[in-house]
Coordinates of C-alpha atoms in Angstrom, one line a residue:
X534 CA -62.4 -13.6 28.6
X535 CA -63.7 -10.5 27.3
X536 CA -62.6 -7.4 27.9
X537 CA -64.5 -5.2 30.9
X538 CA -64.5 -2.0 29.1
X539 CA -65.9 -1.4 25.5
X540 CA -63.3 1.9 24.9
X541 CA -60.9 -1.5 25.5
X542 CA -61.8 -4.0 24.1
X543 CA -61.8 -0.7 21.4
X544 CA -58.0 -0.2 21.1
X545 CA -57.5 -3.6 20.7
X546 CA -59.1 -3.7 18.0
X547 CA -57.3 -0.8 16.4
X548 CA -54.6 -2.6 17.7
X549 CA -54.6 -5.5 15.9
X550 CA -55.6 -4.2 13.1
X551 CA -52.9 -2.3 12.9
X552 CA -50.2 -4.7 13.8
X553 CA -51.4 -8.5 13.1
X554 CA -49.2 -8.0 9.6
X555 CA -46.3 -7.0 10.8
X556 CA -46.3 -9.2 13.8
X557 CA -47.3 -12.3 11.2
X558 CA -44.3 -10.9 9.3
X559 CA -42.3 -10.9 11.8
X560 CA -43.5 -14.2 13.7
X561 CA -42.8 -15.6 9.6
X562 CA -38.8 -14.5 9.6
X563 CA -39.2 -16.2 13.0
X564 CA -40.9 -19.7 12.3
X565 CA -40.0 -19.8 8.3
X566 CA -43.0 -21.1 8.4
X567 CA -46.5 -19.8 7.5
X568 CA -48.8 -22.0 9.8
X569 CA -46.5 -21.8 11.9
X570 CA -46.2 -18.3 12.0
X571 CA -50.5 -17.8 12.0
X572 CA -50.6 -19.6 15.5
X573 CA -47.2 -17.6 17.2
X574 CA -49.3 -14.1 16.3
X575 CA -52.4 -15.9 17.1
X576 CA -51.3 -16.9 21.1
X577 CA -49.1 -13.9 21.1
X578 CA -52.7 -11.6 20.4
X579 CA -54.6 -13.9 23.0
X580 CA -52.3 -12.9 25.9
X581 CA -52.0 -9.8 25.2
X582 CA -54.9 -10.0 25.0
X583 CA -56.0 -11.2 28.2
X584 CA -53.6 -8.7 30.7
X585 CA -55.2 -5.9 27.6
X586 CA -55.8 -3.1 30.0
X587 CA -53.2 -4.4 32.8
X588 CA -50.5 -3.9 29.8
X589 CA -47.1 -0.9 30.3
X590 CA -47.5 1.9 28.4
X591 CA -45.0 3.8 25.5
X592 CA -42.0 2.2 24.8
X593 CA -42.1 -0.7 27.5
X594 CA -45.3 -1.0 26.3
X595 CA -43.6 -1.9 22.4
X596 CA -40.8 -4.7 24.6
X597 CA -43.8 -6.1 25.4
X598 CA -45.1 -6.9 22.1
X599 CA -42.2 -7.6 20.7
X600 CA -40.9 -10.0 24.1
X601 CA -44.5 -11.8 23.8
X602 CA -44.0 -12.0 20.2
X603 CA -41.1 -14.0 20.3
X604 CA -41.7 -15.8 23.3
X605 CA -44.9 -17.7 20.8
X606 CA -41.8 -17.4 17.6
X607 CA -39.9 -19.8 20.2
X608 CA -42.3 -21.4 21.8
X609 CA -43.7 -22.9 18.7
X610 CA -40.8 -24.0 17.4
X611 CA -40.0 -26.0 20.7
X612 CA -43.4 -27.9 19.9
X613 CA -43.2 -28.2 16.5
X614 CA -41.0 -31.6 14.4
X615 CA -38.4 -31.2 13.2
X616 CA -38.0 -30.6 9.8
X617 CA -36.7 -28.4 7.5
X618 CA -38.6 -25.7 6.4
X619 CA -38.2 -24.7 2.6
X620 CA -38.7 -20.4 2.8
X621 CA -41.7 -19.2 1.4
X622 CA -40.1 -16.2 0.2
X623 CA -43.8 -15.0 -1.6
X624 CA -45.4 -14.1 1.8
X625 CA -43.0 -11.8 3.0
X626 CA -43.5 -8.1 1.8
X627 CA -41.0 -6.2 0.8
X628 CA -38.0 -4.8 3.5
X629 CA -37.4 -1.8 4.5
X630 CA -35.4 0.5 2.5
X631 CA -32.3 1.5 3.6
X632 CA -30.0 4.1 2.1
X633 CA -26.6 2.8 2.3
X634 CA -28.2 -0.8 0.6
X635 CA -27.8 -2.8 3.5
X636 CA -31.2 -3.7 4.0
X637 CA -31.5 -4.4 0.3
X638 CA -29.1 -7.2 0.4
X639 CA -30.6 -8.4 3.0
X640 CA -33.5 -9.3 1.5
X641 CA -31.8 -11.6 -1.0
X642 CA -33.1 -14.8 -1.5
X643 CA -29.7 -16.3 -0.4
X644 CA -29.4 -14.7 2.8
X645 CA -33.0 -15.0 4.4
X646 CA -32.3 -19.4 3.0
X647 CA -29.4 -18.5 5.0
X648 CA -31.3 -17.7 7.8
X649 CA -33.5 -20.8 8.1
X650 CA -30.2 -22.5 8.8
X651 CA -29.4 -19.7 11.5
X652 CA -30.7 -20.8 15.3
X653 CA -33.7 -20.0 16.1
X654 CA -32.4 -17.8 18.7
X655 CA -30.1 -15.9 16.4
X656 CA -32.5 -15.9 13.4
X657 CA -34.7 -13.7 16.7
X658 CA -32.3 -11.6 17.2
X659 CA -31.1 -10.7 12.9
X660 CA -35.0 -10.0 12.6
X661 CA -35.4 -8.2 15.3
X662 CA -31.9 -5.8 14.9
X663 CA -32.3 -5.9 11.0
X664 CA -36.7 -6.3 9.5
X665 CA -37.7 -4.4 13.2
X666 CA -35.1 -2.4 13.6
X667 CA -34.4 -2.8 16.9
X668 CA -31.2 -0.8 19.4
X669 CA -29.8 -3.6 21.1
X670 CA -31.6 -2.9 24.8
X671 CA -35.3 -3.1 22.7
X672 CA -34.4 -6.3 21.2
X673 CA -32.2 -7.4 24.7
X674 CA -35.8 -6.5 26.0
X675 CA -37.7 -9.1 24.0
X676 CA -35.8 -11.5 24.5
X677 CA -35.6 -11.5 27.3
X678 CA -31.6 -11.3 28.3
X679 CA -28.9 -8.9 28.8
X680 CA -28.4 -6.7 26.3
X681 CA -24.6 -7.8 25.6
X682 CA -25.9 -11.8 25.4
X683 CA -28.3 -9.8 22.7
X684 CA -24.9 -8.3 21.3
X685 CA -23.5 -11.8 21.0
X686 CA -26.5 -13.8 19.3
X687 CA -26.5 -10.4 17.1
X688 CA -22.9 -10.4 15.7
X689 CA -22.2 -14.5 16.0
X690 CA -24.9 -14.8 13.3
X691 CA -23.6 -12.6 10.9
X692 CA -20.3 -13.8 11.4
X693 CA -21.8 -17.7 11.0
X694 CA -23.1 -15.5 8.0
X695 CA -20.6 -13.8 6.2
X696 CA -19.3 -17.5 6.3
X697 CA -21.9 -18.8 4.6
X698 CA -22.2 -16.5 1.9
X699 CA -17.8 -17.0 1.6
X700 CA -19.4 -20.6 1.6
X701 CA -21.9 -20.3 -1.1
X702 CA -19.3 -17.3 -3.9
X703 CA -16.2 -19.9 -4.3

């Protein structure tokens, strides 16, 4: 279904050019598989394309895009057969660096391997919080849940990661 006016088409094309790599990174972090990540981004972009002229603006637009990508990732995960994917760290661009070094730790191979053991919902919350640097309110919008639930997902995921890291150090 083509966009009605040339301006909307140009706007969508520019959006895809500017944002598809970042969307793929998020999708890969959630799905832990390059092919699944590409499928999820393609599904998300197809959905965005269909509704492009009616999408909200500003912060609501960003939340809508995040939620579309998250939903596409979770749909791909639900469709795929149960397996134990092997991490593909070479496909992950360098994580953003912050002065306190938290992201440097999060980018380590061990932590990303352990993130693969989280549930898809917990992994999604962690990716949105620490890779996308979203607030809990933004995570809640992206995941379609209450802010308290988003906090709970991140908290439980971090607790699980701490336990796994401690087990690995003993």
